[in-house]
Short mmCIF file of C-alpha atoms in Angstrom, two decimals:
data_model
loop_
_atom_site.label_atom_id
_atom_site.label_comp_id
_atom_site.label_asym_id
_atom_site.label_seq_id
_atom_site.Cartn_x
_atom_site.Cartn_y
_atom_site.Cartn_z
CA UNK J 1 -2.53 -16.58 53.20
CA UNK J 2 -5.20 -14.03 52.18
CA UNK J 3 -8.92 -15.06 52.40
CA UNK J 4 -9.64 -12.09 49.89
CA UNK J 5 -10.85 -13.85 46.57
CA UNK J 6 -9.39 -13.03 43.62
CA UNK J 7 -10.36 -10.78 41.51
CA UNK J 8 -11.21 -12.61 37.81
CA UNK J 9 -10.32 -10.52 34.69
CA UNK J 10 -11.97 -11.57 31.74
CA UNK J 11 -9.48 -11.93 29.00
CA UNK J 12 -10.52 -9.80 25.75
CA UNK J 13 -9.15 -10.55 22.25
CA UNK J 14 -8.29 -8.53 19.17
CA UNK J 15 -12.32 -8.66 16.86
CA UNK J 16 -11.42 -9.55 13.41
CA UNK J 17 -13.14 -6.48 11.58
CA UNK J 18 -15.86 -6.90 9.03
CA UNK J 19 -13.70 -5.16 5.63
CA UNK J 20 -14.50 -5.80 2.12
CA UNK J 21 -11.98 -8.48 0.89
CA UNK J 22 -10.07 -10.41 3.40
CA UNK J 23 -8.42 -9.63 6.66
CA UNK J 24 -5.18 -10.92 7.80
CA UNK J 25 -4.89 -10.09 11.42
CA UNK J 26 -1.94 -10.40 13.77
CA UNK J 27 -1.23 -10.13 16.96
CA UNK J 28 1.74 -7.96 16.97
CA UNK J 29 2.62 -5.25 14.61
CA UNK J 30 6.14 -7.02 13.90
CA UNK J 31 3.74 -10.35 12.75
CA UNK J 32 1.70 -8.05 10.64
CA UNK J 33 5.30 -7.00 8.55
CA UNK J 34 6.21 -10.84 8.42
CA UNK J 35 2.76 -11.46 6.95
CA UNK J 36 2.71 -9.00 4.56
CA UNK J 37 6.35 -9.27 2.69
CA UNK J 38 5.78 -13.18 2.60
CA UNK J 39 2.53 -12.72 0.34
CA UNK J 40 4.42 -9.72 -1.36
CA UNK J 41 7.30 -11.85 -2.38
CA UNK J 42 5.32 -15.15 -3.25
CA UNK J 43 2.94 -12.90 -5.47
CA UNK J 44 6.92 -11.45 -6.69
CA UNK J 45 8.01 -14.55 -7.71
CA UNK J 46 5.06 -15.97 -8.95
CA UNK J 47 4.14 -13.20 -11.16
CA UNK J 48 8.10 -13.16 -12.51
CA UNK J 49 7.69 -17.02 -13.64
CA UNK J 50 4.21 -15.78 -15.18
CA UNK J 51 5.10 -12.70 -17.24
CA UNK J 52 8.52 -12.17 -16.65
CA UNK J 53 8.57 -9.27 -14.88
CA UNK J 54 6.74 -7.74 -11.82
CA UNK J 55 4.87 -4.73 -10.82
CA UNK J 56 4.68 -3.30 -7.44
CA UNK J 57 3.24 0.37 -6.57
CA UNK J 58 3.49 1.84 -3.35
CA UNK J 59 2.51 4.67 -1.22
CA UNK J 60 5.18 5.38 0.76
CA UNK J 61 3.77 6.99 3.69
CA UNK J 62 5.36 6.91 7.71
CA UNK J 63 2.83 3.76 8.03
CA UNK J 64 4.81 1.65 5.76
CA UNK J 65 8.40 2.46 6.17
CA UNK J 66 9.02 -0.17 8.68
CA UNK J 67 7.74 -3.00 5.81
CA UNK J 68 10.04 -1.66 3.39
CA UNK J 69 12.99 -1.34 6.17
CA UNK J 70 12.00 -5.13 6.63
CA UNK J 71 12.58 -6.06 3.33
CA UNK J 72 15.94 -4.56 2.85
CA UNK J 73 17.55 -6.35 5.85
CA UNK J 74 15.78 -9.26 6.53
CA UNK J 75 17.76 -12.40 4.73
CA UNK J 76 13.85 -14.26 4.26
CA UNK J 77 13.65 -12.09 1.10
CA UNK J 78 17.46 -11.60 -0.04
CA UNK J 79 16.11 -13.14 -3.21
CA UNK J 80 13.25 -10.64 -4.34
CA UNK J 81 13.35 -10.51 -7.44
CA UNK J 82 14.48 -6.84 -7.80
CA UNK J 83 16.04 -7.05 -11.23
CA UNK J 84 12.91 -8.11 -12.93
CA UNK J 85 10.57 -5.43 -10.29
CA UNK J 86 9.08 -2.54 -11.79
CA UNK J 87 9.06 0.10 -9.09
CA UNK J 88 6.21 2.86 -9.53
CA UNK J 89 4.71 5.46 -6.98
CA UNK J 90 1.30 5.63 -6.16
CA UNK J 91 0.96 9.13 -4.89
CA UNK J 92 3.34 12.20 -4.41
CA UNK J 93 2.84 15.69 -2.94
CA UNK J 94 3.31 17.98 -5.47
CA UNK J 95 6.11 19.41 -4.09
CA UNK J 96 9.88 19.46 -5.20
CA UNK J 97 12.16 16.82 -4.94
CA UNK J 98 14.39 18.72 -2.20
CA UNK J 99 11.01 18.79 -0.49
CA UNK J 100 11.07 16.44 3.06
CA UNK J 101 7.84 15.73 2.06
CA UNK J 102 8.54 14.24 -1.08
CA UNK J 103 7.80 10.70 -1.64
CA UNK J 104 9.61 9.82 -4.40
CA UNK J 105 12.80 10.68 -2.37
CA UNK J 106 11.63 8.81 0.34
CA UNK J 107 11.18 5.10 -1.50
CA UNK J 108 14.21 5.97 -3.35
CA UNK J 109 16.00 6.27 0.05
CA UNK J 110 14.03 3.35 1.11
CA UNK J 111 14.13 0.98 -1.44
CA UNK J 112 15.53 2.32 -4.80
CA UNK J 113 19.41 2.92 -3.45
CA UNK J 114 19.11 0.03 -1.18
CA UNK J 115 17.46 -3.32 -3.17
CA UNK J 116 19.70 -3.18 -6.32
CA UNK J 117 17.04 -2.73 -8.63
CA UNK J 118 17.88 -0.93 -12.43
CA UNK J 119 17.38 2.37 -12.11
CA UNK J 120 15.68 3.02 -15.17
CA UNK J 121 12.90 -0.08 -13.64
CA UNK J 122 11.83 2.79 -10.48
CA UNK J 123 9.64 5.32 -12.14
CA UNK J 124 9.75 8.40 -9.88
CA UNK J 125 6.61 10.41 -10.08
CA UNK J 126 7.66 14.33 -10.84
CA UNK J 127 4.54 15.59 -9.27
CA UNK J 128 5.59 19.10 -9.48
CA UNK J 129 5.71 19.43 -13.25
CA UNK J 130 3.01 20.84 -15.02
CA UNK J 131 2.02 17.60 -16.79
CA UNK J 132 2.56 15.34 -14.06
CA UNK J 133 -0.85 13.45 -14.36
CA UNK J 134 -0.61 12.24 -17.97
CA UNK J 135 3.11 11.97 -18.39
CA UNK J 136 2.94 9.66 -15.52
CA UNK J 137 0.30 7.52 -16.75
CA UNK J 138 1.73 7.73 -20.50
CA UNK J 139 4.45 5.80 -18.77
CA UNK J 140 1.96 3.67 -17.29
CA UNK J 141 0.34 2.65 -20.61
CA UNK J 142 4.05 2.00 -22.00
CA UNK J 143 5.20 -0.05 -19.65
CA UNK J 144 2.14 -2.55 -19.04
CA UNK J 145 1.62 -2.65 -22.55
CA UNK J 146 4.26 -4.88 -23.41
CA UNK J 147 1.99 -7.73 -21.52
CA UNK J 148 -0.52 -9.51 -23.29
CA UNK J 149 -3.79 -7.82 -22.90
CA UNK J 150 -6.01 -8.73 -19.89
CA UNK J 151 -2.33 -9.11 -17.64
CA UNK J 152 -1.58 -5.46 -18.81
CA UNK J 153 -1.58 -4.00 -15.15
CA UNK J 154 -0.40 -3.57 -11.74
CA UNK J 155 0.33 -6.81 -10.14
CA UNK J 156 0.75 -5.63 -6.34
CA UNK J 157 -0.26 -2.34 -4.77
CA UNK J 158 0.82 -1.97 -1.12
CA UNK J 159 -1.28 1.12 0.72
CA UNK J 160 -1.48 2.95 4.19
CA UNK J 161 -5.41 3.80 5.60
CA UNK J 162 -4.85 6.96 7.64
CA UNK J 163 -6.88 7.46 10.82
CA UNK J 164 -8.86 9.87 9.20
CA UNK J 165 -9.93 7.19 5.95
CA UNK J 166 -7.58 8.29 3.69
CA UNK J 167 -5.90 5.98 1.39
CA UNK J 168 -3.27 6.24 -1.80
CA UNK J 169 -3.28 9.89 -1.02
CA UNK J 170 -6.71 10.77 -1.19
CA UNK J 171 -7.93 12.43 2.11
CA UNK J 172 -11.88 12.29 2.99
CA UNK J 173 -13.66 14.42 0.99
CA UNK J 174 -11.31 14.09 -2.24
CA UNK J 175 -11.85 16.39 -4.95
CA UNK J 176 -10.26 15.15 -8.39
CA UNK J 177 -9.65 16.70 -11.73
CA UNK J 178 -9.17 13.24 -13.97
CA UNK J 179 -11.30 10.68 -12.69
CA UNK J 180 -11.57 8.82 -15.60
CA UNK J 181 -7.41 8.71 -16.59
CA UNK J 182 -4.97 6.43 -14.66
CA UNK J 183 -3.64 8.82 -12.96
CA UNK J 184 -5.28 12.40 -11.64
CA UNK J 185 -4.16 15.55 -9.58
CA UNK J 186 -6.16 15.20 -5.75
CA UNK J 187 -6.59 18.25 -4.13
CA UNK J 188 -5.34 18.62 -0.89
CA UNK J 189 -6.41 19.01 2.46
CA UNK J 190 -6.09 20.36 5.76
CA UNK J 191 -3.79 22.96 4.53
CA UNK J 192 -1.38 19.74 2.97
CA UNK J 193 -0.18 20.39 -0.84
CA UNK J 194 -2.01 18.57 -3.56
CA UNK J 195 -1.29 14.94 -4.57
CA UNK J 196 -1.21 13.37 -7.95
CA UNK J 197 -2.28 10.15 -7.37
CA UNK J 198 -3.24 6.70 -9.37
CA UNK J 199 -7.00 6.67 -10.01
CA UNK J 200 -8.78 4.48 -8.02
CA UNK J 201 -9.96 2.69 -11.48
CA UNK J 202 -6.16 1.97 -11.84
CA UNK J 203 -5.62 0.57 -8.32
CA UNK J 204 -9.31 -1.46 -8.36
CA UNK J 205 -7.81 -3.06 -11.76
CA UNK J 206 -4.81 -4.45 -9.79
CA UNK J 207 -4.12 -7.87 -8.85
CA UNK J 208 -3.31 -7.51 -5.59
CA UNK J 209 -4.25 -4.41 -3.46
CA UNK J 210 -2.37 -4.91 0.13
CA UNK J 211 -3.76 -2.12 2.69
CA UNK J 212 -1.85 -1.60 6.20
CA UNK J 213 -3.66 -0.63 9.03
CA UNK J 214 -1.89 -0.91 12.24
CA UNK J 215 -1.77 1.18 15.08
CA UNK J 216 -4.43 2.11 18.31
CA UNK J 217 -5.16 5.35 16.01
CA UNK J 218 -6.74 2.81 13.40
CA UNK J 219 -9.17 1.67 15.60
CA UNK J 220 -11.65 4.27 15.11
CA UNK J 221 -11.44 4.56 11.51
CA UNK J 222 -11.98 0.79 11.23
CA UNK J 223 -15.16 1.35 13.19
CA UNK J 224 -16.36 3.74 10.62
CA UNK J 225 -15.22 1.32 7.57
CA UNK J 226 -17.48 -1.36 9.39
CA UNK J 227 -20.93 0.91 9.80
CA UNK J 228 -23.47 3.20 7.55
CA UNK J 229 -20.82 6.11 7.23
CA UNK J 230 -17.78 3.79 5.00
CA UNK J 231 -18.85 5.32 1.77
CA UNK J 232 -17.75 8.84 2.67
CA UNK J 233 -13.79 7.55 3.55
CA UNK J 234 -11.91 6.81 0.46
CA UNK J 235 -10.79 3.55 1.89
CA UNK J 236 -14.74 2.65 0.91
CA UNK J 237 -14.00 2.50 -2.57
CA UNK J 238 -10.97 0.14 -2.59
CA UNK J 239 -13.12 -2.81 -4.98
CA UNK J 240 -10.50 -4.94 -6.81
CA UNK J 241 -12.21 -6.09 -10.16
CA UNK J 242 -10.59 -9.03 -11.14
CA UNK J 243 -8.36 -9.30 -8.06
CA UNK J 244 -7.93 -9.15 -4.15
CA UNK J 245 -8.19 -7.07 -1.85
CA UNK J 246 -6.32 -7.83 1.57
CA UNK J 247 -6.65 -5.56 5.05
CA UNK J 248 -2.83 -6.29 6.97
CA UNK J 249 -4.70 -4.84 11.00
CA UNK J 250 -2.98 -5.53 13.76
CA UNK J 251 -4.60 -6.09 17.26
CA UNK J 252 -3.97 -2.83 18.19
CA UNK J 253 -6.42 -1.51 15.67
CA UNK J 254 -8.86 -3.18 16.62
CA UNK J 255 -12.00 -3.89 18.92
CA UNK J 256 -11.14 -5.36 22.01
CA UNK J 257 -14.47 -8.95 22.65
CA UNK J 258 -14.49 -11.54 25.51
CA UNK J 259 -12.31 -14.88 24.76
#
């Protein structure tokens, strides 16, 4: 038997970080999916047996595309409530449809072709047309105005932060052209193709904003969001009115503190 002592490791868990709103964390990025689809289909059905029908933006960026893989396959939510589900996009590249980058493509290959929903219930954004901005939110305006006023808008908005701050395709340092419509044209950055995007006024007046942020390449952002320097990301200006705001992190993404 060795005399050597042994050598104690202090065990370090996952920091819960200080973010506006609430912060569900989990261990493990598969956890993180699980928690996120059960509050997006109770808030679902809930808002179905409220107002009849239910309306659920997304940005469909790499960052979610295993949440929305989840909830095609996984028999927990067979019974989304896809026939009463308006489907809108947050953001798009204004590129064309044939375009990889194209987002619209992507959710419909997600989600759209997949979940059964009506086709004329998934409003693709046609970012590439010259009106893209305010045909998109004259849809808007047509659609949530059948509710009775004060329920007239989005009831769950699911988001991606990028490591850089970036959120519902606005990068850091956004320049927009519409701030005060529903929807505006964001320039782009880093030699990426402008976005047309919801307005953050549109996405603050949500019921439910759900933001993923999972990943070691999170961790440093979520420093930033935590200190003096948050108001120049975008991410800063997620501020529900009305509604909540929930950060999905992982323990990846996060500061490592003693047990």
């Amino acid at each position: 038997m060795s005399s050597e002592p042994f050598e104690l490791v202090p065990i370090r868990v996952a920091r819960r970080p200080r973010l506006p709103g609430a912060v569900v964390l989990r261990e493990h990025a598969d956890d993180l999916i699980d928690a996120l689809l059960a509050e997006l289909f109770i808030h679902a059905r809930s808002c179905v047996r409220a107002f009849g029908d239910f309306h659920l933006a997304i940005s469909p960026s790499p960052a979610v595309e295993p949440f929305l893989r989840r909830l095609m396959y996984d028999l927990n939510y067979r019974e989304f409530p896809w026939l009463r589900t308006r489907l809108w996009l947050v953001d798009d590249y204004v590129v064309p449809a044939s375009d990889p980058r194209s987002r619209r493509m992507l959710l419909h290959d997600l989600l759209v072709d997949l979940s059964g929903i009506p086709p004329e219930q998934s409003h693709a954004m046609e970012a590439d047309a010259e009106d893209a901005s305010a045909a998109y939110e004259a849809r808007l305006r047509e659609h949530l105005g059948w509710r009775e006023k004060g329920h007239d808008r989005l009831d769950f908005v699911m988001l991606a932060l990028s490591p850089q701050g970036g959120v519902a395709g606005y990068p850091r340092g956004v320049q927009t052209t519409r701030s005060q419509g529903l929807v505006e044209r964001v320039s782009g950055a880093g030699g990426e193709p402008d976005r047309v995007s919801m307005s953050m006024r549109l996405i603050n007046a949500s019921r439910m904003v759900a933001v993923v942020a999972s990943g070691v390449e999170l961790r440093p952002v979520l420093g930033v969001m935590e200190g003096s320097g948050a108001q120049e990301l975008p991410a800063s200006r997620l501020a529900p009115v009305g509604g909540d705001l929930r950060w999905f992190v992982d323990a990846a993404a996060c500061e490592a503190e003693p047990a």
